[in-house]
PDB file of C-alpha atoms and ligand atoms in Angstrom:
ATOM      1  CA  MET N 130     102.974 110.210 150.316  1.00  0.00           C
ATOM      2  CA  LYS N 131     105.625 111.717 148.459  1.00  0.00           C
ATOM      3  CA  SER N 132     105.152 113.293 144.923  1.00  0.00           C
ATOM      4  CA  LYS N 133     107.586 112.272 141.920  1.00  0.00           C
ATOM      5  CA  THR N 134     109.233 113.435 138.938  1.00  0.00           C
ATOM      6  CA  SER N 135     108.366 112.410 135.725  1.00  0.00           C
ATOM      7  CA  GLU N 136     112.337 112.435 135.442  1.00  0.00           C
ATOM      8  CA  SER N 137     112.363 109.603 138.016  1.00  0.00           C
ATOM      9  CA  SER N 138     110.872 107.067 136.218  1.00  0.00           C
ATOM     10  CA  LYS N 139     112.263 106.773 132.708  1.00  0.00           C
ATOM     11  CA  THR N 140     113.483 103.498 131.078  1.00  0.00           C
ATOM     12  CA  ILE N 141     114.966 102.897 128.172  1.00  0.00           C
ATOM     13  CA  HIS N 142     115.313 100.174 126.012  1.00  0.00           C
ATOM     14  CA  THR N 143     117.825 100.115 122.446  1.00  0.00           C
ATOM     15  CA  ASP N 144     117.166  96.109 120.919  1.00  0.00           C
ATOM     16  CA  SER N 145     118.184  95.148 117.683  1.00  0.00           C
ATOM     17  CA  VAL N 146     115.119  94.615 114.604  1.00  0.00           C
ATOM     18  CA  LEU N 147     115.618  90.884 114.103  1.00  0.00           C
ATOM     19  CA  PRO N 148     114.435  88.702 111.315  1.00  0.00           C
ATOM     20  CA  ALA N 149     111.572  86.479 113.468  1.00  0.00           C
ATOM     21  CA  ASP N 150     110.683  90.166 114.662  1.00  0.00           C
ATOM     22  CA  ALA N 151     109.170  91.101 111.551  1.00  0.00           C
ATOM     23  CA  ASN N 152     105.949  91.556 109.241  1.00  0.00           C
ATOM     24  CA  SER N 153     106.161  89.654 105.033  1.00  0.00           C
ATOM     25  CA  LEU N 154     108.056  93.470 104.460  1.00  0.00           C
ATOM     26  CA  ASN N 155     110.862  92.772 105.970  1.00  0.00           C
ATOM     27  CA  GLY N 156     110.188  96.223 108.718  1.00  0.00           C
ATOM     28  CA  LEU N 157     108.792  95.262 112.591  1.00  0.00           C
ATOM     29  CA  PHE N 158     106.175  93.762 113.097  1.00  0.00           C
ATOM     30  CA  GLY N 159     103.336  95.918 114.571  1.00  0.00           C
ATOM     31  CA  GLY N 160     102.189  93.574 117.415  1.00  0.00           C
ATOM     32  CA  GLU N 161     106.584  93.009 118.362  1.00  0.00           C
ATOM     33  CA  LEU N 162     106.875  96.670 119.001  1.00  0.00           C
ATOM     34  CA  LEU N 163     103.011  95.976 121.092  1.00  0.00           C
ATOM     35  CA  ALA N 164     104.442  94.070 123.175  1.00  0.00           C
ATOM     36  CA  ARG N 165     107.986  95.850 123.299  1.00  0.00           C
ATOM     37  CA  MET N 166     106.012  99.049 124.250  1.00  0.00           C
ATOM     38  CA  ASP N 167     103.684  97.753 126.872  1.00  0.00           C
ATOM     39  CA  ARG N 168     106.623  95.871 128.400  1.00  0.00           C
ATOM     40  CA  VAL N 169     109.043  99.153 129.442  1.00  0.00           C
ATOM     41  CA  ALA N 170     106.055 100.973 129.741  1.00  0.00           C
ATOM     42  CA  SER N 171     105.647  98.703 132.039  1.00  0.00           C
ATOM     43  CA  ILE N 172     109.143  99.314 133.390  1.00  0.00           C
ATOM     44  CA  ALA N 173     108.408 103.250 134.741  1.00  0.00           C
ATOM     45  CA  ALA N 174     105.010 102.403 136.052  1.00  0.00           C
ATOM     46  CA  ALA N 175     106.167 100.280 138.264  1.00  0.00           C
ATOM     47  CA  LYS N 176     109.424 102.245 139.783  1.00  0.00           C
ATOM     48  CA  HIS N 177     107.247 105.571 140.074  1.00  0.00           C
ATOM     49  CA  SER N 178     104.400 102.928 142.140  1.00  0.00           C
ATOM     50  CA  GLU N 179     107.003 100.723 143.900  1.00  0.00           C
ATOM     51  CA  GLU N 180     104.051  98.147 143.006  1.00  0.00           C
ATOM     52  CA  VAL N 181     103.458  95.545 141.010  1.00  0.00           C
ATOM     53  CA  VAL N 182     101.608  97.291 137.774  1.00  0.00           C
ATOM     54  CA  VAL N 183      98.931  96.119 134.876  1.00  0.00           C
ATOM     55  CA  THR N 184      98.089  97.483 131.268  1.00  0.00           C
ATOM     56  CA  ALA N 185      94.873  98.794 132.019  1.00  0.00           C
ATOM     57  CA  SER N 186      94.482 100.219 128.550  1.00  0.00           C
ATOM     58  CA  VAL N 187      96.231 101.639 125.325  1.00  0.00           C
ATOM     59  CA  ASN N 188      95.150 104.951 124.568  1.00  0.00           C
ATOM     60  CA  ASN N 189      96.961 105.729 121.314  1.00  0.00           C
ATOM     61  CA  VAL N 190      99.069 104.044 119.686  1.00  0.00           C
ATOM     62  CA  SER N 191     100.564 105.511 115.943  1.00  0.00           C
ATOM     63  CA  PHE N 192     102.696 103.465 113.412  1.00  0.00           C
ATOM     64  CA  GLY N 193     104.562 106.732 111.720  1.00  0.00           C
ATOM     65  CA  GLU N 194     106.829 104.855 109.416  1.00  0.00           C
ATOM     66  CA  PRO N 195     107.866 101.444 109.003  1.00  0.00           C
ATOM     67  CA  VAL N 196     111.111  99.408 110.943  1.00  0.00           C
ATOM     68  CA  PRO N 197     113.684  97.442 108.303  1.00  0.00           C
ATOM     69  CA  VAL N 198     114.666  94.273 109.603  1.00  0.00           C
ATOM     70  CA  GLY N 199     118.519  95.237 111.002  1.00  0.00           C
ATOM     71  CA  SER N 200     117.709  99.231 112.726  1.00  0.00           C
ATOM     72  CA  ILE N 201     118.736  99.612 116.194  1.00  0.00           C
ATOM     73  CA  LEU N 202     114.949 100.289 117.931  1.00  0.00           C
ATOM     74  CA  THR N 203     115.186 102.627 120.860  1.00  0.00           C
ATOM     75  CA  ILE N 204     111.807 102.509 123.140  1.00  0.00           C
ATOM     76  CA  GLU N 205     111.899 105.385 126.279  1.00  0.00           C
ATOM     77  CA  ALA N 206     109.117 105.352 128.608  1.00  0.00           C
ATOM     78  CA  LYS N 207     107.773 107.846 130.905  1.00  0.00           C
ATOM     79  CA  VAL N 208     104.905 107.939 133.658  1.00  0.00           C
ATOM     80  CA  SER N 209     103.057 111.286 132.170  1.00  0.00           C
ATOM     81  CA  ARG N 210     100.723 111.497 135.256  1.00  0.00           C
ATOM     82  CA  ALA N 211      99.511 109.645 138.312  1.00  0.00           C
ATOM     83  CA  PHE N 212      95.838 109.749 139.367  1.00  0.00           C
ATOM     84  CA  ASN N 213      94.630 107.400 142.411  1.00  0.00           C
ATOM     85  CA  SER N 214      96.076 104.143 141.470  1.00  0.00           C
ATOM     86  CA  SER N 215      96.897 104.315 137.364  1.00  0.00           C
ATOM     87  CA  MET N 216      99.781 105.667 135.872  1.00  0.00           C
ATOM     88  CA  GLU N 217      99.698 107.509 132.052  1.00  0.00           C
ATOM     89  CA  VAL N 218     102.896 106.454 131.123  1.00  0.00           C
ATOM     90  CA  PHE N 219     103.885 108.705 127.207  1.00  0.00           C
ATOM     91  CA  ILE N 220     106.892 106.097 124.895  1.00  0.00           C
ATOM     92  CA  ASP N 221     109.016 106.899 122.399  1.00  0.00           C
ATOM     93  CA  VAL N 222     110.289 105.180 119.726  1.00  0.00           C
ATOM     94  CA  TRP N 223     113.049 105.626 117.303  1.00  0.00           C
ATOM     95  CA  LYS N 224     115.054 103.194 114.862  1.00  0.00           C
ATOM     96  CA  GLN N 225     118.065 103.684 113.721  1.00  0.00           C
ATOM     97  CA  ASP N 226     120.605 101.905 110.579  1.00  0.00           C
ATOM     98  CA  LYS N 227     123.667 100.425 111.551  1.00  0.00           C
ATOM     99  CA  MET N 228     124.848 102.491 108.630  1.00  0.00           C
ATOM    100  CA  ASN N 229     123.272 105.954 109.628  1.00  0.00           C
ATOM    101  CA  PRO N 230     123.596 106.803 113.834  1.00  0.00           C
ATOM    102  CA  LYS N 231     120.881 109.478 113.238  1.00  0.00           C
ATOM    103  CA  LYS N 232     118.517 108.770 115.836  1.00  0.00           C
ATOM    104  CA  VAL N 233     113.835 109.195 113.670  1.00  0.00           C
ATOM    105  CA  LYS N 234     111.478 108.837 115.546  1.00  0.00           C
ATOM    106  CA  VAL N 235     109.129 105.736 114.427  1.00  0.00           C
ATOM    107  CA  ASN N 236     106.373 105.966 116.981  1.00  0.00           C
ATOM    108  CA  GLU N 237     104.768 107.954 120.084  1.00  0.00           C
ATOM    109  CA  ALA N 238     102.050 105.250 122.460  1.00  0.00           C
ATOM    110  CA  ILE N 239     100.409 105.916 125.322  1.00  0.00           C
ATOM    111  CA  TYR N 240      99.794 103.204 127.883  1.00  0.00           C
ATOM    112  CA  THR N 241      96.715 103.553 131.585  1.00  0.00           C
ATOM    113  CA  PHE N 242      98.501 101.172 134.584  1.00  0.00           C
ATOM    114  CA  VAL N 243      97.051 100.046 137.365  1.00  0.00           C
ATOM    115  CA  ALA N 244      99.480  99.754 140.360  1.00  0.00           C
ATOM    116  CA  LEU N 245      98.373  96.589 142.785  1.00  0.00           C
ATOM    117  CA  ASN N 246      98.376  95.475 145.840  1.00  0.00           C
ATOM    118  CA  ASN N 247      99.187  91.965 146.717  1.00  0.00           C
ATOM    119  CA  LYS N 248      95.318  90.973 147.628  1.00  0.00           C
ATOM    120  CA  GLY N 249      95.172  92.606 143.346  1.00  0.00           C
ATOM    121  CA  LYS N 250      93.259  95.465 144.654  1.00  0.00           C
ATOM    122  CA  PRO N 251      94.709  99.092 143.463  1.00  0.00           C
ATOM    123  CA  VAL N 252      96.568 101.232 145.148  1.00  0.00           C
ATOM    124  CA  LYS N 253      97.370 104.984 145.562  1.00  0.00           C
ATOM    125  CA  VAL N 254     100.075 105.596 143.789  1.00  0.00           C
ATOM    126  CA  PRO N 255     102.627 109.501 143.861  1.00  0.00           C
ATOM    127  CA  GLN N 256     101.548 112.391 141.582  1.00  0.00           C
ATOM    128  CA  ILE N 257     103.379 113.227 139.395  1.00  0.00           C
ATOM    129  CA  ILE N 258     105.598 116.888 138.934  1.00  0.00           C
ATOM    130  CA  PRO N 259     106.316 117.349 135.508  1.00  0.00           C
ATOM    131  CA  GLU N 260     109.210 119.710 135.188  1.00  0.00           C
ATOM    132  CA  THR N 261     110.134 119.985 131.050  1.00  0.00           C
ATOM    133  CA  GLU N 262     107.694 121.499 129.398  1.00  0.00           C
ATOM    134  CA  LEU N 263     106.830 118.450 127.788  1.00  0.00           C
ATOM    135  CA  GLU N 264     106.145 116.770 130.362  1.00  0.00           C
ATOM    136  CA  LYS N 265     104.175 119.411 131.454  1.00  0.00           C
ATOM    137  CA  LYS N 266     101.923 119.377 128.044  1.00  0.00           C
ATOM    138  CA  ARG N 267     101.634 116.140 128.519  1.00  0.00           C
ATOM    139  CA  TYR N 268     100.396 116.048 131.842  1.00  0.00           C
ATOM    140  CA  ASP N 269      98.130 118.580 131.043  1.00  0.00           C
ATOM    141  CA  GLY N 270      96.645 116.412 128.413  1.00  0.00           C
ATOM    142  CA  ALA N 271      96.484 113.434 130.151  1.00  0.00           C
ATOM    143  CA  LEU N 272      92.356 113.754 132.270  1.00  0.00           C
ATOM    144  CA  ARG N 273      91.017 114.879 128.833  1.00  0.00           C
ATOM    145  CA  ARG N 274      92.822 111.108 127.441  1.00  0.00           C
ATOM    146  CA  ARG N 275      92.381 109.796 130.643  1.00  0.00           C
ATOM    147  CA  GLN N 276      88.624 110.603 130.074  1.00  0.00           C
ATOM    148  CA  LEU N 277      88.079 109.300 126.717  1.00  0.00           C
ATOM    149  CA  SER N 278      89.500 105.899 127.666  1.00  0.00           C
ATOM    150  CA  LEU N 279      87.250 105.218 130.586  1.00  0.00           C
ATOM    151  CA  VAL N 280      84.226 106.631 128.037  1.00  0.00           C
ATOM    152  CA  LEU N 281      85.153 103.904 124.740  1.00  0.00           C
ATOM    153  CA  ALA N 282      86.350 100.932 127.853  1.00  0.00           C
ATOM    154  CA  GLY N 283      82.581 102.379 128.857  1.00  0.00           C
ATOM    155  CA  LYS N 284      83.377 102.950 132.753  1.00  0.00           C
ATOM    156  CA  LEU N 285      82.634 106.679 132.576  1.00  0.00           C
ATOM    157  CA  GLU N 286      79.204 108.668 130.567  1.00  0.00           C
ATOM    158  CA  ALA N 287      80.028 110.846 128.332  1.00  0.00           C
ATOM    159  CA  LYS N 288      78.010 113.433 130.216  1.00  0.00           C
ATOM    160  CA  ASP N 289      80.539 112.917 132.679  1.00  0.00           C
ATOM    161  CA  ALA N 290      83.501 113.545 130.580  1.00  0.00           C
ATOM    162  CA  THR N 291      84.404 116.875 132.051  1.00  0.00           C
ATOM    163  CA  GLU N 292      87.291 118.064 130.056  1.00  0.00           C
ATOM    164  CA  LEU N 293      85.509 116.719 127.009  1.00  0.00           C
ATOM    165  CA  ARG N 294      82.658 118.303 127.781  1.00  0.00           C
ATOM    166  CA  ALA N 295      84.652 121.321 128.001  1.00  0.00           C
ATOM    167  CA  LEU N 296      86.818 121.492 124.253  1.00  0.00           C
ATOM    168  CA  PHE N 297      82.513 121.658 122.340  1.00  0.00           C
ATOM    169  CA  ASP N 298      81.360 123.592 124.995  1.00  0.00           C
TER     170      ASP N 298
HETATM  171  C1  COA Q 291      92.687  96.963 134.955  1.00  0.00           C
HETATM  172  C2  COA Q 291      91.880  96.803 136.940  1.00  0.00           C
HETATM  173  C3  COA Q 291      92.696  96.359 137.774  1.00  0.00           C
HETATM  174  C4  COA Q 291      90.630  98.071 137.022  1.00  0.00           C
HETATM  175  O1  COA Q 291      90.254  97.034 137.738  1.00  0.00           O
HETATM  176  P1  COA Q 291      89.027  97.867 138.211  1.00  0.00           P
HETATM  177  O2  COA Q 291      87.796  97.021 139.045  1.00  0.00           O
HETATM  178  O3  COA Q 291      87.965  98.646 137.301  1.00  0.00           O
HETATM  179  O4  COA Q 291      89.682  98.876 139.420  1.00  0.00           O
HETATM  180  P2  COA Q 291      88.993 100.832 139.473  1.00  0.00           P
HETATM  181  O5  COA Q 291      87.662 100.534 138.693  1.00  0.00           O
HETATM  182  O6  COA Q 291      88.847 100.891 140.776  1.00  0.00           O
HETATM  183  O7  COA Q 291      90.243 101.730 137.401  1.00  0.00           O
HETATM  184  C5  COA Q 291      91.094 101.698 138.982  1.00  0.00           C
HETATM  185  C6  COA Q 291      91.762 102.412 138.115  1.00  0.00           C
HETATM  186  O8  COA Q 291      91.631 102.243 136.485  1.00  0.00           O
HETATM  187  C7  COA Q 291      91.785 102.751 136.027  1.00  0.00           C
HETATM  188  N1  COA Q 291      91.137 102.728 134.757  1.00  0.00           N
HETATM  189  C8  COA Q 291      89.725 101.438 134.654  1.00  0.00           C
HETATM  190  N2  COA Q 291      89.858 101.187 133.072  1.00  0.00           N
HETATM  191  C9  COA Q 291      90.580 101.985 132.136  1.00  0.00           C
HETATM  192  C10 COA Q 291      90.913 102.367 130.951  1.00  0.00           C
HETATM  193  N3  COA Q 291      90.210 101.294 129.913  1.00  0.00           N
HETATM  194  N4  COA Q 291      90.975 103.441 131.076  1.00  0.00           N
HETATM  195  C11 COA Q 291      91.632 103.927 131.743  1.00  0.00           C
HETATM  196  N5  COA Q 291      92.173 104.032 133.067  1.00  0.00           N
HETATM  197  C12 COA Q 291      91.338 102.791 133.266  1.00  0.00           C
HETATM  198  C13 COA Q 291      90.226 103.701 137.260  1.00  0.00           C
HETATM  199  O9  COA Q 291      89.738 104.671 136.155  1.00  0.00           O
HETATM  200  C14 COA Q 291      90.841 103.107 138.028  1.00  0.00           C
HETATM  201  O10 COA Q 291      91.965 104.773 138.079  1.00  0.00           O
HETATM  202  P3  COA Q 291      92.586 105.203 139.493  1.00  0.00           P
HETATM  203  O11 COA Q 291      92.660 104.786 140.675  1.00  0.00           O
HETATM  204  O12 COA Q 291      93.936 106.448 139.317  1.00  0.00           O
HETATM  205  O13 COA Q 291      90.720 106.360 139.011  1.00  0.00           O
HETATM  206  C15 COA Q 291      91.074  95.305 135.876  1.00  0.00           C
HETATM  207  O14 COA Q 291      90.508  96.225 135.404  1.00  0.00           O
HETATM  208  C16 COA Q 291      92.500  94.825 135.810  1.00  0.00           C
HETATM  209  O15 COA Q 291      92.867  93.838 135.782  1.00  0.00           O
HETATM  210  N6  COA Q 291      91.731  94.234 134.637  1.00  0.00           N
HETATM  211  C17 COA Q 291      92.915  93.113 133.237  1.00  0.00           C
HETATM  212  C18 COA Q 291      94.574  93.862 133.788  1.00  0.00           C
HETATM  213  C19 COA Q 291      95.723  93.006 132.411  1.00  0.00           C
HETATM  214  O16 COA Q 291      95.308  91.626 132.963  1.00  0.00           O
HETATM  215  N7  COA Q 291      96.088  93.337 131.596  1.00  0.00           N
HETATM  216  C20 COA Q 291      97.843  93.363 130.711  1.00  0.00           C
HETATM  217  C21 COA Q 291      96.387  92.558 130.193  1.00  0.00           C
HETATM  218  S1  COA Q 291      96.466  90.842 129.334  1.00  0.00           S
END
């Protein structure tokens, strides 16, 4: 199976924040952002694997700044690393004010997707070739984050999380 670049999975979505998307402080509701990121990231994972994908875990989300109603929101997702059937997808989010076109980074998130075959079973996906410095950094950290996610999900014994143990040895 031929490896693919991280860049080839890049998926970008730009949309407005409308009143129906808001919390009681007139900012974007966190759950709405989680759903938008899930959609964009799942497209990046599907592009990479060329299979149907499901969200296996949301490993990290940090809401850096509120996003007021009326903002323009840009969500960019790329597969940072692929394992066997699973893929880590990094998501970066920026807001723009219509009056001030400068983009401000508001959010980062890391989701994991699993590719499934037509029987609903996990299926092998291509490996990732990271190219830029940022892609290489995210690729290198992905194994550690995978082990942490599996430990938290109760699917890996902490003693077998070699990358995590290495942090403390
Ligand atoms: C995700 C899912 C397919 C994994 O199934 P499973 O029976 O655990 O399959 P496996 O144990 O073979 O794991 C498959 C892959 O998922 C990875 N995985 C499973 N749970 C994970 C987690 N919490 N974090 C990171 N990776 C995870 C495994 O490491 C494995 O990766 P690999 O093939 O690259 O080594 C299954 O749990 C599922 O269908 N979940 C529901 C998905 C869904 O409906 N999402 C939408 C949410 S509403």
